[in-house]
């Protein structure tokens, strides 16, 4: 991440800074632990995929108030000069325990716990929730799509519809973690090393006197990366034109990769297009489909027998259309030597620093999780949260995106199929250890 892409300390809500000013004025300097977890009040997700940690750690290592930030805060006429002087010297010096990116977790389980002097820990709340929230939201949506696709490749096409430019990059990164093969987003490709993919839009086809001439021009320009968009005018005529140009390419020693459908009845059209290509002697040409796909539409299309080989997935995943926000929260669970819990109806929190332990069943799949005190051990269970930052510095180099993706693949393979369903809610068993439960009284 380049310095220009860093969010900065003013990516926060005003009340974070007003609270910090109160702590400063009344000399509250104790170390505080805040726990980050996700609620699931509408039961729209059976699981979540942890993402965004590497981005957050880079932000925390670079956390500082610039002169222009302090000038703006001064202009609000809310803060004492001494407090602003303290902000000028402030750096994040805290410790972070977290689930590695790509880890599966479940409602109410901590994904991150941050321990730091309370002013530092309070100021970063919005940054933490914003960074982890969008990345986890999209990685979870993408995992559902990967499951629905049943091994068929998926490509991220969401950039033009995401909620802002950096959101587009995080969508590309999160979908790749969950198994997407590539993104159309060149900046994300450059920034994160994600494979990029894309061919043409309808404008290219209409810019030529005929569809066939457009296909020939594209084939001549990109003879090793040719996918024809065939629905600009008449999809079946487009398939025949694509077959003609593909055979011309074959005569020159080149091979067309496939065709793309972007509108219409995907099931009926894909069947007809497959027949046209096969009858032309082109059984290896692939059929790609795009247009408002998500896990539900992918699953329905495959279930109906559409011979589609891969999907371009855009808007509905880029904004997580069926569940467009994550109910992610950041709650104080310990201050100094005092464990703290919130008791608001429907929003009760667990006090104390925590660890998650995961156990396997006899078949080697995930059986259940136990939320325990940080210092506990649980026999025959894997602890999931790791120390990733101490004293404001990362404890190891950033993980390669390929390794994060492998972590997700390994974990998803161990999740019982009953929890992978995209249609029905199934609650994964999560227990509270006796010791942690005793801490709540």
GROMACS .gro file of C-alpha atoms in nm:
model
  441
    1UNK     CA    1   0.000   0.000   0.000
    2UNK     CA    2   0.142   0.337  -0.098
    3UNK     CA    3   0.132   0.631   0.147
    4UNK     CA    4  -0.122   0.811  -0.072
    5UNK     CA    5  -0.366   0.525  -0.025
    6UNK     CA    6  -0.356   0.541   0.355
    7UNK     CA    7  -0.680   0.651   0.515
    8UNK     CA    8  -0.541   0.885   0.782
    9UNK     CA    9  -0.673   0.950   1.135
   10UNK     CA   10  -0.966   1.167   1.023
   11UNK     CA   11  -1.133   0.862   0.874
   12UNK     CA   12  -1.331   0.853   1.195
   13UNK     CA   13  -1.653   0.970   1.354
   14UNK     CA   14  -1.643   1.294   1.550
   15UNK     CA   15  -1.743   1.123   1.872
   16UNK     CA   16  -1.426   0.914   1.870
   17UNK     CA   17  -1.225   1.233   1.905
   18UNK     CA   18  -1.461   1.395   2.155
   19UNK     CA   19  -1.436   1.084   2.373
   20UNK     CA   20  -1.058   1.089   2.339
   21UNK     CA   21  -1.061   1.454   2.448
   22UNK     CA   22  -1.261   1.357   2.754
   23UNK     CA   23  -1.018   1.080   2.842
   24UNK     CA   24  -0.728   1.323   2.801
   25UNK     CA   25  -0.885   1.593   3.016
   26UNK     CA   26  -0.968   1.354   3.301
   27UNK     CA   27  -0.635   1.174   3.275
   28UNK     CA   28  -0.781   0.834   3.186
   29UNK     CA   29  -0.474   0.657   3.049
   30UNK     CA   30  -0.545   0.291   3.128
   31UNK     CA   31  -0.485   0.023   2.868
   32UNK     CA   32  -0.812  -0.085   2.714
   33UNK     CA   33  -0.909  -0.394   2.517
   34UNK     CA   34  -1.174  -0.364   2.248
   35UNK     CA   35  -1.326  -0.671   2.084
   36UNK     CA   36  -1.451  -0.674   1.724
   37UNK     CA   37  -1.725  -0.919   1.634
   38UNK     CA   38  -2.018  -0.958   1.397
   39UNK     CA   39  -2.381  -0.993   1.490
   40UNK     CA   40  -2.619  -1.183   1.263
   41UNK     CA   41  -2.967  -1.065   1.364
   42UNK     CA   42  -3.142  -1.166   1.041
   43UNK     CA   43  -2.957  -1.497   1.000
   44UNK     CA   44  -2.855  -1.416   0.643
   45UNK     CA   45  -2.514  -1.580   0.676
   46UNK     CA   46  -2.412  -1.917   0.820
   47UNK     CA   47  -2.046  -1.816   0.839
   48UNK     CA   48  -1.812  -1.523   0.772
   49UNK     CA   49  -1.470  -1.502   0.610
   50UNK     CA   50  -1.217  -1.284   0.794
   51UNK     CA   51  -1.055  -1.028   0.564
   52UNK     CA   52  -0.899  -0.683   0.571
   53UNK     CA   53  -0.640  -0.746   0.844
   54UNK     CA   54  -0.328  -0.670   0.637
   55UNK     CA   55  -0.476  -0.339   0.525
   56UNK     CA   56  -0.564  -0.248   0.884
   57UNK     CA   57  -0.217  -0.329   1.018
   58UNK     CA   58  -0.057  -0.105   0.755
   59UNK     CA   59  -0.291   0.175   0.859
   60UNK     CA   60  -0.209   0.132   1.228
   61UNK     CA   61   0.167   0.132   1.169
   62UNK     CA   62   0.137   0.465   0.985
   63UNK     CA   63  -0.120   0.622   1.218
   64UNK     CA   64  -0.043   0.989   1.287
   65UNK     CA   65  -0.213   1.328   1.275
   66UNK     CA   66  -0.071   1.558   1.006
   67UNK     CA   67  -0.052   1.935   1.041
   68UNK     CA   68  -0.351   1.978   0.811
   69UNK     CA   69  -0.555   1.735   1.023
   70UNK     CA   70  -0.483   1.933   1.338
   71UNK     CA   71  -0.557   2.264   1.165
   72UNK     CA   72  -0.898   2.129   1.066
   73UNK     CA   73  -0.973   2.003   1.417
   74UNK     CA   74  -0.871   2.341   1.558
   75UNK     CA   75  -1.114   2.510   1.319
   76UNK     CA   76  -1.402   2.321   1.478
   77UNK     CA   77  -1.343   2.514   1.801
   78UNK     CA   78  -1.421   2.208   2.010
   79UNK     CA   79  -1.083   2.103   2.144
   80UNK     CA   80  -0.830   2.241   2.389
   81UNK     CA   81  -0.489   2.334   2.254
   82UNK     CA   82  -0.323   2.090   2.489
   83UNK     CA   83  -0.529   1.802   2.355
   84UNK     CA   84  -0.440   1.892   1.996
   85UNK     CA   85  -0.074   1.904   2.098
   86UNK     CA   86  -0.114   1.554   2.241
   87UNK     CA   87  -0.266   1.433   1.914
   88UNK     CA   88   0.033   1.569   1.725
   89UNK     CA   89   0.260   1.337   1.923
   90UNK     CA   90   0.025   1.038   1.918
   91UNK     CA   91   0.120   0.712   1.747
   92UNK     CA   92  -0.052   0.378   1.774
   93UNK     CA   93   0.142   0.171   2.028
   94UNK     CA   94  -0.106  -0.108   2.088
   95UNK     CA   95  -0.120  -0.484   2.053
   96UNK     CA   96  -0.348  -0.673   1.816
   97UNK     CA   97  -0.470  -1.033   1.830
   98UNK     CA   98  -0.667  -1.144   1.527
   99UNK     CA   99  -0.794  -1.426   1.312
  100UNK     CA  100  -0.565  -1.468   1.010
  101UNK     CA  101  -0.726  -1.349   0.689
  102UNK     CA  102  -0.921  -1.623   0.515
  103UNK     CA  103  -1.030  -1.778   0.847
  104UNK     CA  104  -1.391  -1.884   0.881
  105UNK     CA  105  -1.570  -1.748   1.187
  106UNK     CA  106  -1.922  -1.730   1.317
  107UNK     CA  107  -2.161  -1.477   1.478
  108UNK     CA  108  -2.050  -1.325   1.810
  109UNK     CA  109  -1.694  -1.462   1.780
  110UNK     CA  110  -1.414  -1.205   1.806
  111UNK     CA  111  -1.236  -1.151   1.476
  112UNK     CA  112  -0.991  -0.898   1.626
  113UNK     CA  113  -0.906  -0.776   1.977
  114UNK     CA  114  -0.704  -0.457   2.021
  115UNK     CA  115  -0.528  -0.356   2.342
  116UNK     CA  116  -0.380  -0.006   2.372
  117UNK     CA  117  -0.395   0.308   2.587
  118UNK     CA  118  -0.763   0.396   2.578
  119UNK     CA  119  -0.720   0.715   2.376
  120UNK     CA  120  -0.539   0.527   2.097
  121UNK     CA  121  -0.782   0.237   2.104
  122UNK     CA  122  -1.083   0.470   2.094
  123UNK     CA  123  -0.958   0.683   1.806
  124UNK     CA  124  -0.916   0.387   1.569
  125UNK     CA  125  -1.266   0.237   1.618
  126UNK     CA  126  -1.415   0.366   1.294
  127UNK     CA  127  -1.105   0.278   1.094
  128UNK     CA  128  -1.114  -0.078   1.225
  129UNK     CA  129  -1.483  -0.132   1.155
  130UNK     CA  130  -1.470   0.027   0.811
  131UNK     CA  131  -1.161  -0.167   0.702
  132UNK     CA  132  -1.254  -0.508   0.839
  133UNK     CA  133  -1.625  -0.466   0.767
  134UNK     CA  134  -1.617  -0.414   0.390
  135UNK     CA  135  -1.346  -0.675   0.331
  136UNK     CA  136  -1.522  -0.942   0.540
  137UNK     CA  137  -1.864  -0.861   0.395
  138UNK     CA  138  -1.742  -0.915   0.038
  139UNK     CA  139  -1.519  -1.215   0.110
  140UNK     CA  140  -1.820  -1.387   0.269
  141UNK     CA  141  -2.046  -1.306  -0.025
  142UNK     CA  142  -1.778  -1.428  -0.266
  143UNK     CA  143  -1.737  -1.756  -0.077
  144UNK     CA  144  -2.108  -1.823  -0.121
  145UNK     CA  145  -2.071  -1.762  -0.495
  146UNK     CA  146  -1.772  -1.994  -0.518
  147UNK     CA  147  -1.972  -2.268  -0.349
  148UNK     CA  148  -2.269  -2.212  -0.579
  149UNK     CA  149  -2.047  -2.225  -0.890
  150UNK     CA  150  -1.935  -2.579  -0.810
  151UNK     CA  151  -1.584  -2.541  -0.947
  152UNK     CA  152  -1.665  -2.314  -1.240
  153UNK     CA  153  -1.432  -2.011  -1.256
  154UNK     CA  154  -1.559  -1.672  -1.140
  155UNK     CA  155  -1.422  -1.329  -1.235
  156UNK     CA  156  -1.483  -1.004  -1.043
  157UNK     CA  157  -1.656  -0.749  -1.269
  158UNK     CA  158  -1.779  -0.521  -0.988
  159UNK     CA  159  -1.556  -0.213  -1.011
  160UNK     CA  160  -1.790   0.023  -1.195
  161UNK     CA  161  -2.070  -0.036  -0.945
  162UNK     CA  162  -1.883  -0.048  -0.614
  163UNK     CA  163  -1.926   0.227  -0.357
  164UNK     CA  164  -1.610   0.421  -0.431
  165UNK     CA  165  -1.269   0.353  -0.581
  166UNK     CA  166  -1.101   0.195  -0.280
  167UNK     CA  167  -1.406  -0.023  -0.225
  168UNK     CA  168  -1.350  -0.152  -0.578
  169UNK     CA  169  -0.995  -0.255  -0.488
  170UNK     CA  170  -1.106  -0.421  -0.166
  171UNK     CA  171  -1.380  -0.609  -0.352
  172UNK     CA  172  -1.120  -0.745  -0.595
  173UNK     CA  173  -0.893  -0.846  -0.308
  174UNK     CA  174  -1.168  -1.006  -0.101
  175UNK     CA  175  -1.321  -1.199  -0.389
  176UNK     CA  176  -0.977  -1.332  -0.479
  177UNK     CA  177  -0.921  -1.451  -0.121
  178UNK     CA  178  -1.247  -1.647  -0.144
  179UNK     CA  179  -1.152  -1.815  -0.472
  180UNK     CA  180  -1.233  -1.588  -0.766
  181UNK     CA  181  -0.988  -1.645  -1.049
  182UNK     CA  182  -0.934  -1.288  -1.164
  183UNK     CA  183  -1.063  -0.929  -1.160
  184UNK     CA  184  -1.137  -0.673  -1.430
  185UNK     CA  185  -0.987  -0.407  -1.199
  186UNK     CA  186  -0.641  -0.316  -1.328
  187UNK     CA  187  -0.547  -0.107  -1.025
  188UNK     CA  188  -0.627  -0.398  -0.795
  189UNK     CA  189  -0.421  -0.620  -1.022
  190UNK     CA  190  -0.127  -0.384  -0.987
  191UNK     CA  191  -0.179  -0.319  -0.616
  192UNK     CA  192  -0.233  -0.676  -0.500
  193UNK     CA  193  -0.093  -0.895  -0.775
  194UNK     CA  194  -0.434  -1.038  -0.867
  195UNK     CA  195  -0.472  -1.184  -1.221
  196UNK     CA  196  -0.675  -0.957  -1.449
  197UNK     CA  197  -0.928  -1.050  -1.715
  198UNK     CA  198  -1.151  -0.878  -1.968
  199UNK     CA  199  -1.221  -0.848  -2.339
  200UNK     CA  200  -1.469  -0.613  -2.502
  201UNK     CA  201  -1.795  -0.426  -2.439
  202UNK     CA  202  -2.088  -0.367  -2.671
  203UNK     CA  203  -1.943  -0.031  -2.774
  204UNK     CA  204  -1.658  -0.209  -2.950
  205UNK     CA  205  -1.900  -0.420  -3.152
  206UNK     CA  206  -2.116  -0.125  -3.253
  207UNK     CA  207  -1.812   0.082  -3.352
  208UNK     CA  208  -1.761  -0.142  -3.659
  209UNK     CA  209  -1.982  -0.170  -3.968
  210UNK     CA  210  -2.082  -0.524  -3.872
  211UNK     CA  211  -2.054  -0.764  -3.581
  212UNK     CA  212  -1.838  -1.002  -3.780
  213UNK     CA  213  -1.594  -0.723  -3.867
  214UNK     CA  214  -1.573  -0.629  -3.499
  215UNK     CA  215  -1.495  -0.990  -3.409
  216UNK     CA  216  -1.228  -1.009  -3.680
  217UNK     CA  217  -1.069  -0.687  -3.558
  218UNK     CA  218  -1.056  -0.811  -3.200
  219UNK     CA  219  -0.919  -1.148  -3.305
  220UNK     CA  220  -0.644  -0.979  -3.506
  221UNK     CA  221  -0.557  -0.750  -3.214
  222UNK     CA  222  -0.561  -1.018  -2.943
  223UNK     CA  223  -0.520  -1.354  -3.119
  224UNK     CA  224  -0.428  -1.533  -2.795
  225UNK     CA  225  -0.697  -1.378  -2.573
  226UNK     CA  226  -1.010  -1.382  -2.788
  227UNK     CA  227  -1.352  -1.398  -2.627
  228UNK     CA  228  -1.641  -1.268  -2.838
  229UNK     CA  229  -1.931  -1.074  -2.681
  230UNK     CA  230  -2.222  -1.210  -2.885
  231UNK     CA  231  -2.543  -1.046  -2.758
  232UNK     CA  232  -2.515  -0.693  -2.903
  233UNK     CA  233  -2.774  -0.757  -3.175
  234UNK     CA  234  -2.901  -1.114  -3.197
  235UNK     CA  235  -2.731  -1.364  -2.970
  236UNK     CA  236  -2.763  -1.670  -3.191
  237UNK     CA  237  -2.650  -1.478  -3.499
  238UNK     CA  238  -2.364  -1.351  -3.284
  239UNK     CA  239  -2.272  -1.710  -3.198
  240UNK     CA  240  -2.262  -1.800  -3.566
  241UNK     CA  241  -2.044  -1.496  -3.642
  242UNK     CA  242  -1.814  -1.592  -3.355
  243UNK     CA  243  -1.790  -1.948  -3.492
  244UNK     CA  244  -1.702  -1.818  -3.838
  245UNK     CA  245  -1.425  -1.593  -3.707
  246UNK     CA  246  -1.299  -1.867  -3.473
  247UNK     CA  247  -1.261  -2.104  -3.770
  248UNK     CA  248  -1.073  -1.832  -3.958
  249UNK     CA  249  -0.843  -1.796  -3.658
  250UNK     CA  250  -0.789  -2.172  -3.649
  251UNK     CA  251  -0.679  -2.164  -4.012
  252UNK     CA  252  -0.412  -1.910  -3.911
  253UNK     CA  253  -0.293  -2.124  -3.621
  254UNK     CA  254  -0.478  -1.934  -3.346
  255UNK     CA  255  -0.750  -2.048  -3.109
  256UNK     CA  256  -1.050  -1.850  -2.986
  257UNK     CA  257  -1.111  -1.897  -2.615
  258UNK     CA  258  -1.486  -1.854  -2.610
  259UNK     CA  259  -1.795  -1.636  -2.624
  260UNK     CA  260  -1.971  -1.426  -2.360
  261UNK     CA  261  -2.343  -1.386  -2.295
  262UNK     CA  262  -2.448  -1.067  -2.118
  263UNK     CA  263  -2.827  -1.062  -2.147
  264UNK     CA  264  -3.137  -1.272  -2.206
  265UNK     CA  265  -3.242  -1.617  -2.093
  266UNK     CA  266  -2.906  -1.759  -1.991
  267UNK     CA  267  -3.026  -2.118  -1.978
  268UNK     CA  268  -3.195  -2.132  -2.319
  269UNK     CA  269  -2.936  -1.915  -2.494
  270UNK     CA  270  -2.639  -2.104  -2.355
  271UNK     CA  271  -2.786  -2.431  -2.477
  272UNK     CA  272  -2.843  -2.293  -2.825
  273UNK     CA  273  -2.499  -2.132  -2.835
  274UNK     CA  274  -2.337  -2.457  -2.723
  275UNK     CA  275  -2.514  -2.640  -3.006
  276UNK     CA  276  -2.399  -2.381  -3.264
  277UNK     CA  277  -2.038  -2.399  -3.151
  278UNK     CA  278  -2.036  -2.779  -3.137
  279UNK     CA  279  -2.192  -2.809  -3.483
  280UNK     CA  280  -1.922  -2.577  -3.615
  281UNK     CA  281  -1.657  -2.815  -3.482
  282UNK     CA  282  -1.565  -2.590  -3.188
  283UNK     CA  283  -1.641  -2.801  -2.878
  284UNK     CA  284  -1.352  -2.648  -2.685
  285UNK     CA  285  -1.480  -2.292  -2.707
  286UNK     CA  286  -1.608  -2.188  -2.367
  287UNK     CA  287  -1.928  -2.008  -2.281
  288UNK     CA  288  -1.890  -1.723  -2.032
  289UNK     CA  289  -2.189  -1.547  -1.879
  290UNK     CA  290  -2.231  -1.214  -1.703
  291UNK     CA  291  -2.529  -0.993  -1.605
  292UNK     CA  292  -2.645  -0.964  -1.244
  293UNK     CA  293  -2.508  -1.294  -1.122
  294UNK     CA  294  -2.470  -1.380  -0.755
  295UNK     CA  295  -2.484  -1.708  -0.566
  296UNK     CA  296  -2.860  -1.743  -0.607
  297UNK     CA  297  -2.861  -1.683  -0.982
  298UNK     CA  298  -2.550  -1.893  -1.038
  299UNK     CA  299  -2.703  -2.184  -0.849
  300UNK     CA  300  -3.037  -2.156  -1.031
  301UNK     CA  301  -2.869  -2.133  -1.372
  302UNK     CA  302  -2.653  -2.438  -1.310
  303UNK     CA  303  -2.945  -2.629  -1.160
  304UNK     CA  304  -3.142  -2.566  -1.479
  305UNK     CA  305  -2.867  -2.731  -1.681
  306UNK     CA  306  -2.710  -2.430  -1.852
  307UNK     CA  307  -2.380  -2.532  -2.021
  308UNK     CA  308  -2.199  -2.224  -1.892
  309UNK     CA  309  -1.829  -2.271  -1.820
  310UNK     CA  310  -1.752  -1.955  -1.618
  311UNK     CA  311  -1.924  -1.646  -1.478
  312UNK     CA  312  -1.842  -1.276  -1.462
  313UNK     CA  313  -1.982  -1.158  -1.129
  314UNK     CA  314  -2.030  -0.787  -1.071
  315UNK     CA  315  -2.280  -0.559  -0.904
  316UNK     CA  316  -2.461  -0.801  -0.674
  317UNK     CA  317  -2.136  -0.921  -0.522
  318UNK     CA  318  -1.957  -0.585  -0.525
  319UNK     CA  319  -2.228  -0.437  -0.299
  320UNK     CA  320  -2.336  -0.767  -0.138
  321UNK     CA  321  -2.686  -0.693  -0.262
  322UNK     CA  322  -2.881  -0.938  -0.046
  323UNK     CA  323  -2.699  -0.831   0.274
  324UNK     CA  324  -2.542  -0.492   0.197
  325UNK     CA  325  -2.391  -0.424   0.537
  326UNK     CA  326  -2.218  -0.619   0.811
  327UNK     CA  327  -2.341  -0.567   1.167
  328UNK     CA  328  -1.982  -0.541   1.292
  329UNK     CA  329  -1.914  -0.382   1.630
  330UNK     CA  330  -1.620  -0.267   1.844
  331UNK     CA  331  -1.684  -0.301   2.214
  332UNK     CA  332  -1.479  -0.224   2.524
  333UNK     CA  333  -1.424  -0.552   2.713
  334UNK     CA  334  -1.145  -0.461   2.956
  335UNK     CA  335  -1.007  -0.139   3.105
  336UNK     CA  336  -0.704  -0.155   3.330
  337UNK     CA  337  -0.770  -0.454   3.555
  338UNK     CA  338  -1.148  -0.437   3.518
  339UNK     CA  339  -1.336  -0.667   3.278
  340UNK     CA  340  -1.633  -0.491   3.119
  341UNK     CA  341  -1.949  -0.604   2.946
  342UNK     CA  342  -2.243  -0.424   2.789
  343UNK     CA  343  -2.590  -0.532   2.904
  344UNK     CA  344  -2.819  -0.352   2.659
  345UNK     CA  345  -3.114  -0.574   2.554
  346UNK     CA  346  -3.023  -0.768   2.239
  347UNK     CA  347  -2.669  -0.630   2.245
  348UNK     CA  348  -2.503  -0.804   2.539
  349UNK     CA  349  -2.126  -0.843   2.501
  350UNK     CA  350  -1.871  -1.080   2.651
  351UNK     CA  351  -1.625  -0.924   2.895
  352UNK     CA  352  -1.255  -0.999   2.892
  353UNK     CA  353  -0.977  -1.083   2.647
  354UNK     CA  354  -1.069  -1.387   2.445
  355UNK     CA  355  -0.949  -1.675   2.229
  356UNK     CA  356  -1.144  -1.903   1.994
  357UNK     CA  357  -1.081  -2.277   1.992
  358UNK     CA  358  -1.202  -2.502   1.708
  359UNK     CA  359  -1.262  -2.877   1.736
  360UNK     CA  360  -1.298  -3.142   1.467
  361UNK     CA  361  -1.548  -3.427   1.449
  362UNK     CA  362  -1.470  -3.791   1.374
  363UNK     CA  363  -1.485  -3.721   1.000
  364UNK     CA  364  -1.219  -3.450   1.030
  365UNK     CA  365  -1.465  -3.164   0.969
  366UNK     CA  366  -1.526  -2.867   1.195
  367UNK     CA  367  -1.744  -2.977   1.486
  368UNK     CA  368  -1.779  -2.670   1.704
  369UNK     CA  369  -1.603  -2.362   1.845
  370UNK     CA  370  -1.539  -2.254   2.202
  371UNK     CA  371  -1.495  -1.888   2.295
  372UNK     CA  372  -1.264  -1.888   2.596
  373UNK     CA  373  -1.046  -1.655   2.800
  374UNK     CA  374  -0.728  -1.549   2.620
  375UNK     CA  375  -0.495  -1.744   2.848
  376UNK     CA  376  -0.699  -2.067   2.847
  377UNK     CA  377  -0.609  -2.388   2.672
  378UNK     CA  378  -0.860  -2.641   2.539
  379UNK     CA  379  -0.759  -3.002   2.480
  380UNK     CA  380  -0.783  -3.135   2.124
  381UNK     CA  381  -0.872  -2.793   1.985
  382UNK     CA  382  -0.694  -2.543   1.762
  383UNK     CA  383  -0.656  -2.183   1.888
  384UNK     CA  384  -0.748  -1.947   1.606
  385UNK     CA  385  -0.653  -1.594   1.715
  386UNK     CA  386  -0.287  -1.498   1.676
  387UNK     CA  387  -0.078  -1.204   1.801
  388UNK     CA  388  -0.015  -0.995   1.489
  389UNK     CA  389   0.101  -0.660   1.631
  390UNK     CA  390   0.287  -0.554   1.947
  391UNK     CA  391   0.378  -0.202   2.045
  392UNK     CA  392   0.228  -0.068   1.725
  393UNK     CA  393   0.452  -0.276   1.497
  394UNK     CA  394   0.355  -0.581   1.294
  395UNK     CA  395   0.507  -0.904   1.420
  396UNK     CA  396   0.571  -1.055   1.078
  397UNK     CA  397   0.579  -0.950   0.712
  398UNK     CA  398   0.243  -0.920   0.535
  399UNK     CA  399   0.103  -1.253   0.423
  400UNK     CA  400   0.108  -1.323   0.052
  401UNK     CA  401  -0.241  -1.305  -0.097
  402UNK     CA  402  -0.190  -1.655  -0.237
  403UNK     CA  403  -0.126  -1.786   0.116
  404UNK     CA  404  -0.439  -1.613   0.248
  405UNK     CA  405  -0.636  -1.775  -0.033
  406UNK     CA  406  -0.490  -2.117   0.058
  407UNK     CA  407  -0.593  -2.063   0.420
  408UNK     CA  408  -0.950  -2.000   0.309
  409UNK     CA  409  -0.947  -2.302   0.077
  410UNK     CA  410  -0.823  -2.527   0.357
  411UNK     CA  411  -1.081  -2.401   0.603
  412UNK     CA  412  -1.374  -2.407   0.363
  413UNK     CA  413  -1.294  -2.769   0.275
  414UNK     CA  414  -1.333  -2.855   0.645
  415UNK     CA  415  -1.669  -2.685   0.688
  416UNK     CA  416  -1.955  -2.933   0.700
  417UNK     CA  417  -2.172  -2.896   0.385
  418UNK     CA  418  -2.478  -2.826   0.598
  419UNK     CA  419  -2.329  -2.484   0.685
  420UNK     CA  420  -2.239  -2.400   0.324
  421UNK     CA  421  -2.600  -2.381   0.213
  422UNK     CA  422  -2.700  -2.053   0.052
  423UNK     CA  423  -3.074  -2.099   0.096
  424UNK     CA  424  -3.134  -2.205   0.456
  425UNK     CA  425  -2.988  -2.084   0.783
  426UNK     CA  426  -2.790  -2.341   0.980
  427UNK     CA  427  -2.633  -2.230   1.308
  428UNK     CA  428  -2.280  -2.360   1.362
  429UNK     CA  429  -2.229  -2.459   1.730
  430UNK     CA  430  -2.039  -2.196   1.929
  431UNK     CA  431  -1.996  -2.245   2.304
  432UNK     CA  432  -1.866  -2.030   2.589
  433UNK     CA  433  -1.604  -2.185   2.816
  434UNK     CA  434  -1.693  -2.222   3.183
  435UNK     CA  435  -1.412  -1.987   3.280
  436UNK     CA  436  -1.524  -1.714   3.040
  437UNK     CA  437  -1.885  -1.762   3.149
  438UNK     CA  438  -1.780  -1.714   3.511
  439UNK     CA  439  -1.614  -1.387   3.415
  440UNK     CA  440  -1.951  -1.249   3.301
  441UNK     CA  441  -2.110  -1.255   3.647
   0.00000   0.00000   0.00000
